[in-house]
Tab-separated table of N, CA, C and O in Angstrom:
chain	number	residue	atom	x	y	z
A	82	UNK	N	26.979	-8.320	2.072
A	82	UNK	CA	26.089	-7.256	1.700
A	82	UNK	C	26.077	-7.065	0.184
A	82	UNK	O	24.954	-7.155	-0.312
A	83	UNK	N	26.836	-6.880	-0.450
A	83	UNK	CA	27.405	-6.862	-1.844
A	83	UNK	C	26.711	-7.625	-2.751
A	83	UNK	O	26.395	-7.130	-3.833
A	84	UNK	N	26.417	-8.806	-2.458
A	84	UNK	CA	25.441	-10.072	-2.703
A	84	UNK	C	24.243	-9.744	-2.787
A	84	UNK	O	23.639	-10.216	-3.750
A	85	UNK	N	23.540	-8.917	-1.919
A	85	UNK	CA	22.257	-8.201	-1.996
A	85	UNK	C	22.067	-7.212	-2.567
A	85	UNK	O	20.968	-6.658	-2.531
A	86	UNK	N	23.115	-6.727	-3.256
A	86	UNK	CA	22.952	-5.426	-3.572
A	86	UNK	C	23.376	-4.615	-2.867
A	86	UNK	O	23.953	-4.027	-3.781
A	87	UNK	N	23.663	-3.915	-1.845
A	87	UNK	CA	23.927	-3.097	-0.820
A	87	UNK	C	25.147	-2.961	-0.900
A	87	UNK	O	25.936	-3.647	-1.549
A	88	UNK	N	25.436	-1.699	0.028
A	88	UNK	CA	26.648	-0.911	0.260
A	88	UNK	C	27.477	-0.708	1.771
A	88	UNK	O	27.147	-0.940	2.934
A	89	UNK	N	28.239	-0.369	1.378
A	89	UNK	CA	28.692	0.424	2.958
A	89	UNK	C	27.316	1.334	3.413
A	89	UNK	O	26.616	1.249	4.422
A	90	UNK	N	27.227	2.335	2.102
A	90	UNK	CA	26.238	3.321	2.577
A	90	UNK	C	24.931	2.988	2.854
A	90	UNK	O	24.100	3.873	3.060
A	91	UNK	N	24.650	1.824	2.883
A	91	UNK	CA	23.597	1.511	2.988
A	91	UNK	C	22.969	0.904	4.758
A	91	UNK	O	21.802	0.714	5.102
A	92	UNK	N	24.073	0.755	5.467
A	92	UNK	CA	24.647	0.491	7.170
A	92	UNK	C	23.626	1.799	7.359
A	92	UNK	O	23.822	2.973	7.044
A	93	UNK	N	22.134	0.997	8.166
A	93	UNK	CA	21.170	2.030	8.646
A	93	UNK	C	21.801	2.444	10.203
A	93	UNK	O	21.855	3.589	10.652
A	94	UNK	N	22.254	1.205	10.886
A	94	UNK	CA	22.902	0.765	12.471
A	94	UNK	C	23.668	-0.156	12.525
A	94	UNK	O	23.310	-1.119	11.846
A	95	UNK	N	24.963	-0.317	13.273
A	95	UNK	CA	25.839	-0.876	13.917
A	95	UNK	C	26.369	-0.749	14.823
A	95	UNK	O	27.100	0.154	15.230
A	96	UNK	N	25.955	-1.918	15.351
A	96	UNK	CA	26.179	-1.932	17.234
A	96	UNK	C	27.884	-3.229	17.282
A	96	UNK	O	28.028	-4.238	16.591
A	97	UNK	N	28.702	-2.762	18.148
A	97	UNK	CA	29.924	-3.289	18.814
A	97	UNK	C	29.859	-3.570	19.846
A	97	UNK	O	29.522	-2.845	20.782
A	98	UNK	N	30.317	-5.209	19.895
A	98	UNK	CA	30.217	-5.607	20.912
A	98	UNK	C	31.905	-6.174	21.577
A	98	UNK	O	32.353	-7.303	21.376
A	99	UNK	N	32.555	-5.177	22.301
A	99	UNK	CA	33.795	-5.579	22.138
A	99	UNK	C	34.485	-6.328	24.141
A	99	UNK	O	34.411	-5.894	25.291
A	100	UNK	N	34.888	-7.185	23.688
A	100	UNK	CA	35.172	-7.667	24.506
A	100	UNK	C	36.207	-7.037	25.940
A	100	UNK	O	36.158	-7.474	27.089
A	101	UNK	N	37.013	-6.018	25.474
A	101	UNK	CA	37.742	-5.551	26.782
A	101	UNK	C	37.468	-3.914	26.157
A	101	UNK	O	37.015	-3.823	25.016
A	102	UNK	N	37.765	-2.637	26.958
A	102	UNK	CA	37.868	-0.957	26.745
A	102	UNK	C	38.624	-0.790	26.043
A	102	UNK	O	38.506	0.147	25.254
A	103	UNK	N	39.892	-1.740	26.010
A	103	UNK	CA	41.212	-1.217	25.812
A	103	UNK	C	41.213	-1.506	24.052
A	103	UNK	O	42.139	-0.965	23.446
A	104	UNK	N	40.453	-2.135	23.426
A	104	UNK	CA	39.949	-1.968	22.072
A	104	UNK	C	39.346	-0.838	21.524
A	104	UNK	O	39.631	-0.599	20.351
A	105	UNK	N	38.508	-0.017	22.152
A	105	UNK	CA	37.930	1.173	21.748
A	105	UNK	C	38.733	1.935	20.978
A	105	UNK	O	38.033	2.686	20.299
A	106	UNK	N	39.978	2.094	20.759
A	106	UNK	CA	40.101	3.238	20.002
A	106	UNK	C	40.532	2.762	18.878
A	106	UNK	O	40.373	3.450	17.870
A	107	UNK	N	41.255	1.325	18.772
A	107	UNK	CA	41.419	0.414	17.227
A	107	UNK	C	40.237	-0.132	17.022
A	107	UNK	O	40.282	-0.687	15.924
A	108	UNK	N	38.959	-0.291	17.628
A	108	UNK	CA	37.958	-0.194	17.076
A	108	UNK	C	37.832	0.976	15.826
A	108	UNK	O	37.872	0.968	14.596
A	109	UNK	N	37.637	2.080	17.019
A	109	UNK	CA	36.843	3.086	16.320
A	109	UNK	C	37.863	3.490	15.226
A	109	UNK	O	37.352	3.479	14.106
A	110	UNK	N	39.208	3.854	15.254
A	110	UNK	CA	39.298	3.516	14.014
A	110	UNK	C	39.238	3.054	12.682
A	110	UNK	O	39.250	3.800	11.704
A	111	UNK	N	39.177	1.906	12.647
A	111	UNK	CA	38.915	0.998	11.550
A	111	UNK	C	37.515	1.506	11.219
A	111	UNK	O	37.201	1.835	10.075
A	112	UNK	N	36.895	1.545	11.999
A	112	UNK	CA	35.109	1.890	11.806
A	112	UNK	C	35.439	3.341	10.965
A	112	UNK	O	34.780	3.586	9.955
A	113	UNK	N	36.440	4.243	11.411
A	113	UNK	CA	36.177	5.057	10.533
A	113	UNK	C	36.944	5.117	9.093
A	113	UNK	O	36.760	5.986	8.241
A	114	UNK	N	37.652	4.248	9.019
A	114	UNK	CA	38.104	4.107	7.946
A	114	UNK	C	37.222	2.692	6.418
A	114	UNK	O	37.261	2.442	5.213
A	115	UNK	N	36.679	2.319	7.494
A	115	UNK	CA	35.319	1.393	6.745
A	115	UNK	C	34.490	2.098	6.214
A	115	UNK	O	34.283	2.158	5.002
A	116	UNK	N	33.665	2.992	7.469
A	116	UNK	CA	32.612	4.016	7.068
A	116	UNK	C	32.627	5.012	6.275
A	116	UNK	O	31.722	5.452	5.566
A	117	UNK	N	34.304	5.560	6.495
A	117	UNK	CA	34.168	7.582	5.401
A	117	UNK	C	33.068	7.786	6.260
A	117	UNK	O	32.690	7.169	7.256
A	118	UNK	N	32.640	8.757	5.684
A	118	UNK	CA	31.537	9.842	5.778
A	118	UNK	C	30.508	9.255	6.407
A	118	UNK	O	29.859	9.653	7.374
A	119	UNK	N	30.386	7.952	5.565
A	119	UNK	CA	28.565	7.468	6.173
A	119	UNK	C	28.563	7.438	7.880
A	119	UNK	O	29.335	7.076	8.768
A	120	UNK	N	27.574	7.882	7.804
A	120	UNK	CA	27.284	7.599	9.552
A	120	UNK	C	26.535	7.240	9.833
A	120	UNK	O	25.665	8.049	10.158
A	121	UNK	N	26.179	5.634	9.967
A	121	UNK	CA	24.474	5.257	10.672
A	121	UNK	C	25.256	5.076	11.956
A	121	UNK	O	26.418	5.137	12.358
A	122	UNK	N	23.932	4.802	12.434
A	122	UNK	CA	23.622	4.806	13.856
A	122	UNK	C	24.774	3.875	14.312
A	122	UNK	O	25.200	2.985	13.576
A	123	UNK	N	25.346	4.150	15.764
A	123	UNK	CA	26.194	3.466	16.286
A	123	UNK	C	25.976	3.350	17.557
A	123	UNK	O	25.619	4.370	18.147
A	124	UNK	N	26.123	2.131	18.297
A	124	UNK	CA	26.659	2.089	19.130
A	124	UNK	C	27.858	0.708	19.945
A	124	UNK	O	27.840	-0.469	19.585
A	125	UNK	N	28.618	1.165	20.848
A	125	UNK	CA	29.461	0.167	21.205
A	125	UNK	C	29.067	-0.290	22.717
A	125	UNK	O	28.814	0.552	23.579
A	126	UNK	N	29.041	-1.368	22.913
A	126	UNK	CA	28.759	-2.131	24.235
A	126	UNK	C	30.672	-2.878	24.375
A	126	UNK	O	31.465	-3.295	23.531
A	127	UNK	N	30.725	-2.716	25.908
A	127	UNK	CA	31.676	-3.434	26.249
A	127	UNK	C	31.415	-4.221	27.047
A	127	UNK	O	31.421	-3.886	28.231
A	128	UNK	N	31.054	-5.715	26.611
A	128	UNK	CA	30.336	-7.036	27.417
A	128	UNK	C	31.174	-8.074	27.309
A	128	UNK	O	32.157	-8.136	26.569
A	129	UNK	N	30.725	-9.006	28.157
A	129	UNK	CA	31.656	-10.595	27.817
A	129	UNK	C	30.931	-10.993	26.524
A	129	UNK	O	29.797	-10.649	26.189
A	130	UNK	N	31.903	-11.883	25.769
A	130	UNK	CA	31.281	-12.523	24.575
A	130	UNK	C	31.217	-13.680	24.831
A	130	UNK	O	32.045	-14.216	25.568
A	131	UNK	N	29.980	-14.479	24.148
A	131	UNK	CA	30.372	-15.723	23.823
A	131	UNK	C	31.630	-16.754	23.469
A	131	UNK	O	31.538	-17.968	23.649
A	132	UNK	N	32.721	-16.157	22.984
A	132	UNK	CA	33.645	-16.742	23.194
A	132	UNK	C	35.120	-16.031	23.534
A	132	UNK	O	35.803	-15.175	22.973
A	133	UNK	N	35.225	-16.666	24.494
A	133	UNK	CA	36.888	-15.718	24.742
A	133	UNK	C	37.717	-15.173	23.453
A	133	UNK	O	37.817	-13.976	23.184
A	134	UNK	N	38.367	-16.358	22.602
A	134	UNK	CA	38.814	-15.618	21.711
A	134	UNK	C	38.251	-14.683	20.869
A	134	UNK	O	38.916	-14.411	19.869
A	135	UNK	N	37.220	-14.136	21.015
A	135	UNK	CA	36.736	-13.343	19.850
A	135	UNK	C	37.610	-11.816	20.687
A	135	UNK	O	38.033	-11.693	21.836
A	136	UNK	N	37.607	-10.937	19.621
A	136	UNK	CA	38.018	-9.623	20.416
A	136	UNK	C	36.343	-8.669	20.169
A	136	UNK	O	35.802	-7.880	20.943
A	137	UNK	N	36.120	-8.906	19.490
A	137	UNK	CA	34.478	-8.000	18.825
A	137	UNK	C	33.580	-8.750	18.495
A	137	UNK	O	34.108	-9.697	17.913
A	138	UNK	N	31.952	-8.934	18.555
A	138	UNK	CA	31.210	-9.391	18.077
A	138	UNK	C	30.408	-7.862	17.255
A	138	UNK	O	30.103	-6.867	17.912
A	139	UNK	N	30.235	-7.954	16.087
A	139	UNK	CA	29.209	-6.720	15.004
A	139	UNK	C	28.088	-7.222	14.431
A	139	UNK	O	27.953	-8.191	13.684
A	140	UNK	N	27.342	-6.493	14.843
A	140	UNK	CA	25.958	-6.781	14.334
A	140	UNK	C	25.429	-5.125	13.435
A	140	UNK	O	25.494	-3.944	13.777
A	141	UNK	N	24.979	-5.746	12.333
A	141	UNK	CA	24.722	-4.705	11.387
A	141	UNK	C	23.485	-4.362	10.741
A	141	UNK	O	23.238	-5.306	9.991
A	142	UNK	N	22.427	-3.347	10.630
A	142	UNK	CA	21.454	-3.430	9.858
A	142	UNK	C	21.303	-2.776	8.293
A	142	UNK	O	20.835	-1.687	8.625
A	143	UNK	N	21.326	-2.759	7.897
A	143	UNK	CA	21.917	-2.239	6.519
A	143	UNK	C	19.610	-2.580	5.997
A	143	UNK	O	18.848	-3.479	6.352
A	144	UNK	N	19.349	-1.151	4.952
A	144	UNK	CA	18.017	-1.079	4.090
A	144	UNK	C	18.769	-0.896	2.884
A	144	UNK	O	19.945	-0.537	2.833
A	145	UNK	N	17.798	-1.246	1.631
A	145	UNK	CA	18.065	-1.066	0.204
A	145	UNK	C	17.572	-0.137	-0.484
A	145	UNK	O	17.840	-0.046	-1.682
């Protein structure tokens, strides 16, 4: 993001895609320690991923 110019604050939506429940709350942590204050849009899905080892897949939309 940084590369473009952009910020943390600049995260319009971010969606989580985490592989088991039992991640949700060291998720959401970290998320709030990434984010502070900013708050775009969120949401978390708990789905199979494309690959076993992953624990999270994040997808992010970030405007300038």
């Amino acid at each position: 993001m940084r590369e473009a110019g952009l910020e943390v604050s600049s995260l319009v939506k971010v969606t989580t895609f985490l592989s088991d429940r039992r991640y949700a709350d060291v998720n959401g942590a970290i998320r709030r320690e990434v984010l502070g204050e900013h708050a775009p849009a969120l949401t978390v899905i708990i789905a199979e991923i494309f690959d076993s080892a992953w624990l999270l897949e994040i997808e992010a939309v970030a405007a300038g």
